[in-house]
mmCIF file of C-alpha atoms in Angstrom:
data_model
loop_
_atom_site.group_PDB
_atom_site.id
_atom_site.type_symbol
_atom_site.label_atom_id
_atom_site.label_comp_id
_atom_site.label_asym_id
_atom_site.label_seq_id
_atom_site.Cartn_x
_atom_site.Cartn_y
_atom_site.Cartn_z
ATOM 1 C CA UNK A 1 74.567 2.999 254.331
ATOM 2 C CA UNK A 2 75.135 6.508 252.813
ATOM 3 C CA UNK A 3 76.582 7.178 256.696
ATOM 4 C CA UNK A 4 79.173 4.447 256.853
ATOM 5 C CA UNK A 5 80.389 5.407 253.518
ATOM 6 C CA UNK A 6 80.986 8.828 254.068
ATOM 7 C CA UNK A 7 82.458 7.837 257.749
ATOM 8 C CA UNK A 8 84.648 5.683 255.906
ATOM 9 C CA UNK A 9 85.837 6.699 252.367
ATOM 10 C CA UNK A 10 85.445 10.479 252.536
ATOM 11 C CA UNK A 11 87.846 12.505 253.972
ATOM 12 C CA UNK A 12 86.436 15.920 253.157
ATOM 13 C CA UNK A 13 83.288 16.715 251.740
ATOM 14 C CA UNK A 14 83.202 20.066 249.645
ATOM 15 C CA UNK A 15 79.349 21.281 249.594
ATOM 16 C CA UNK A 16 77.644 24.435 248.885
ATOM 17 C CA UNK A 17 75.309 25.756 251.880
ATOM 18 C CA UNK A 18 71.693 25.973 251.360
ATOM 19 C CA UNK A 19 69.054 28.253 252.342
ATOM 20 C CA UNK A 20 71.564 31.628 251.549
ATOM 21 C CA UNK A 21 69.227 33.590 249.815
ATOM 22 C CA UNK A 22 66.548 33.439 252.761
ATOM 23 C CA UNK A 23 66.228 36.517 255.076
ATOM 24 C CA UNK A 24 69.128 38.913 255.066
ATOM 25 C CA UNK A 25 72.096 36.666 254.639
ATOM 26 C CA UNK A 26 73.002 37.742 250.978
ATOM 27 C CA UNK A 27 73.754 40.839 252.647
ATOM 28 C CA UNK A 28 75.507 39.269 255.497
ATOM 29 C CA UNK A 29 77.837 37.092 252.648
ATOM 30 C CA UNK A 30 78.238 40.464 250.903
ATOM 31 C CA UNK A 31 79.555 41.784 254.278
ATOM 32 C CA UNK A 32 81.757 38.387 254.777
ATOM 33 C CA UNK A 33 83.168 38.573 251.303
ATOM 34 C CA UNK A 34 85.250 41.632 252.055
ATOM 35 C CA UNK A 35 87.101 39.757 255.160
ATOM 36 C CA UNK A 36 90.000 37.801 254.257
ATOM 37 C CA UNK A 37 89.547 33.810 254.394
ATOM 38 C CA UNK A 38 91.666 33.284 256.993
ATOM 39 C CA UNK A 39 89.664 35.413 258.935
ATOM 40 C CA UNK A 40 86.579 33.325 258.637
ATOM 41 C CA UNK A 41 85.668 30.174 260.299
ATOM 42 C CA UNK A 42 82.619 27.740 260.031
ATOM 43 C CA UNK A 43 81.154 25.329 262.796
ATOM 44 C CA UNK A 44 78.216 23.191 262.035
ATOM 45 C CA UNK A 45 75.631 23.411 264.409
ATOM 46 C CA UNK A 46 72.603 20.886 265.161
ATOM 47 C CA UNK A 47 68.963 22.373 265.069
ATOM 48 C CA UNK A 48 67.318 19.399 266.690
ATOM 49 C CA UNK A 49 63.749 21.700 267.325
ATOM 50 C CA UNK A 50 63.493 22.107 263.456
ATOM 51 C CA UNK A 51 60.287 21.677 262.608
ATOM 52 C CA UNK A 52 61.283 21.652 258.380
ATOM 53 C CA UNK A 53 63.924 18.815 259.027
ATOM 54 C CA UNK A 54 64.665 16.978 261.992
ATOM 55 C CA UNK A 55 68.121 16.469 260.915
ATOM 56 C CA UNK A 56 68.825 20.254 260.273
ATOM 57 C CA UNK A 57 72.627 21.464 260.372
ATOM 58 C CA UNK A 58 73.254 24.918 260.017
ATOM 59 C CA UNK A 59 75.961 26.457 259.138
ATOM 60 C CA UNK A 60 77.171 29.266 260.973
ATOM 61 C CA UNK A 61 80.526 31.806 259.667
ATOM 62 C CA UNK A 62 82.158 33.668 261.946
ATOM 63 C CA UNK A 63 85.372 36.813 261.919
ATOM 64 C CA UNK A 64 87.901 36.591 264.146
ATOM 65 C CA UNK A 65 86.973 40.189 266.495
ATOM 66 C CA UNK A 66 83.379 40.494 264.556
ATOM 67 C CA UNK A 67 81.025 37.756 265.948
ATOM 68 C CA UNK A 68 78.771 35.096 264.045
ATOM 69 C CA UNK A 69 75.872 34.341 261.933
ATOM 70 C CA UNK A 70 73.972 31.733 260.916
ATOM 71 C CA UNK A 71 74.394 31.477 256.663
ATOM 72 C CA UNK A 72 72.591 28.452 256.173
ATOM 73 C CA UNK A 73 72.094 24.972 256.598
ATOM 74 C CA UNK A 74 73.603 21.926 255.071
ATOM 75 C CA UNK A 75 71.164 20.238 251.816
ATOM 76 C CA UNK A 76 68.653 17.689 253.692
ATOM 77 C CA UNK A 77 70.329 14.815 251.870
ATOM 78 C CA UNK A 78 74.016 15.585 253.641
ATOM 79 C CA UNK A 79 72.249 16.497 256.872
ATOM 80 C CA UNK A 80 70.148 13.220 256.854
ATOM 81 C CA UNK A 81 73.900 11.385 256.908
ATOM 82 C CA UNK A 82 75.785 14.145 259.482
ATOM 83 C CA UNK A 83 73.382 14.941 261.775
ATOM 84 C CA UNK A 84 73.498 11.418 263.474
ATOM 85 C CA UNK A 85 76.862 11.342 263.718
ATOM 86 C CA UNK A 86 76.662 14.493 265.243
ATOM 87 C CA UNK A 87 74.498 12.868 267.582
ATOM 88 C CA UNK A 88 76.430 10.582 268.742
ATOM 89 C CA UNK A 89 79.497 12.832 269.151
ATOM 90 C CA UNK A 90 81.113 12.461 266.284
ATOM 91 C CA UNK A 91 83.465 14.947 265.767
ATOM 92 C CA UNK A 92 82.259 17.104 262.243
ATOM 93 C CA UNK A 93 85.215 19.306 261.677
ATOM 94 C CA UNK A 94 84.433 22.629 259.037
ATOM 95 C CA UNK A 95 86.271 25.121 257.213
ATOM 96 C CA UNK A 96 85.372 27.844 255.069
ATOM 97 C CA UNK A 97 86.334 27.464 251.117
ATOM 98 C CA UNK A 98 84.613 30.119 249.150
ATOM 99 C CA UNK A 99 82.032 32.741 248.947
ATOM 100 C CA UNK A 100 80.810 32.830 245.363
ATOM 101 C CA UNK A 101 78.465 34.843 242.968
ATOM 102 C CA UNK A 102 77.462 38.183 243.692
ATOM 103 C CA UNK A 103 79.471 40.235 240.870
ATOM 104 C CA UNK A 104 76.976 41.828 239.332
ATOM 105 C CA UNK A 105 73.483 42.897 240.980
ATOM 106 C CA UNK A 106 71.550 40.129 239.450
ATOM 107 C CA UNK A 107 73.928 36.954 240.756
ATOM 108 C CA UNK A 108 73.331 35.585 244.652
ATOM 109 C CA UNK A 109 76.165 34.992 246.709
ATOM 110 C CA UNK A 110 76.397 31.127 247.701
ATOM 111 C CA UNK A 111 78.825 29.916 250.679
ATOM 112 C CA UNK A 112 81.360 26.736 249.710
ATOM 113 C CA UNK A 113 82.714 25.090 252.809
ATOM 114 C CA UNK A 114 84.304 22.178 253.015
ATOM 115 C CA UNK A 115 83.498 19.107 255.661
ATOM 116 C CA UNK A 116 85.790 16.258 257.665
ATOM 117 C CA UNK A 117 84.374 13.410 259.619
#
């Protein structure tokens, strides 16, 4: 249900990544947040061998000249409705909106990107 309706009525899908603070990728968004946006791109990637959730999307930025990281994933409850259509070769288009937080030493940074089926 919750698949057909985003199919259908959404055209973009604004979400916040999860999973940023894990490992070393506040210091990797600390690194991003000094590029430019246009600079940055996002592609959603299937982790099918994910042993935490089988329907595990990460989300991986990348700078034009600079190479690519993995920042996240997508919440379980999105991934539970994009990684089938994924599956089935769907395309799930990406963009990068927003690298937030991290002013001051006691805020995380978070990753906004923004999602079209």
């Amino acid at each position: 249900m919750v698949q057909a309706w985003i199919t259908v009525k959404l055209r973009r899908i604004d979400t916040k990544t999860a999973g940023v603070t894990h490992g070393n990728r506040q210091k990797l968004l600390a690194r991003l947040s000094r590029y430019s946006p246009d600079e940055i791109t996002i592609k959603l990637q299937r982790e099918q061998d994910n042993a935490a959730d089988k329907n595990a999307v990460q989300v991986i930025a990348a700078v034009k000249g600079k190479g690519a990281a993995v920042m996240g994933y997508l919440n379980r409850q999105l991934a539970a409705a994009i990684a089938p259509l994924m599956d089935k070769g769907k395309a799930v288009a990406s963009s990068f909106r927003a690298i937030t937080g991290g002013a001051d030493y006691c805020l995380s940074y978070g990753l906004n990107i923004s999602i079209a089926v």
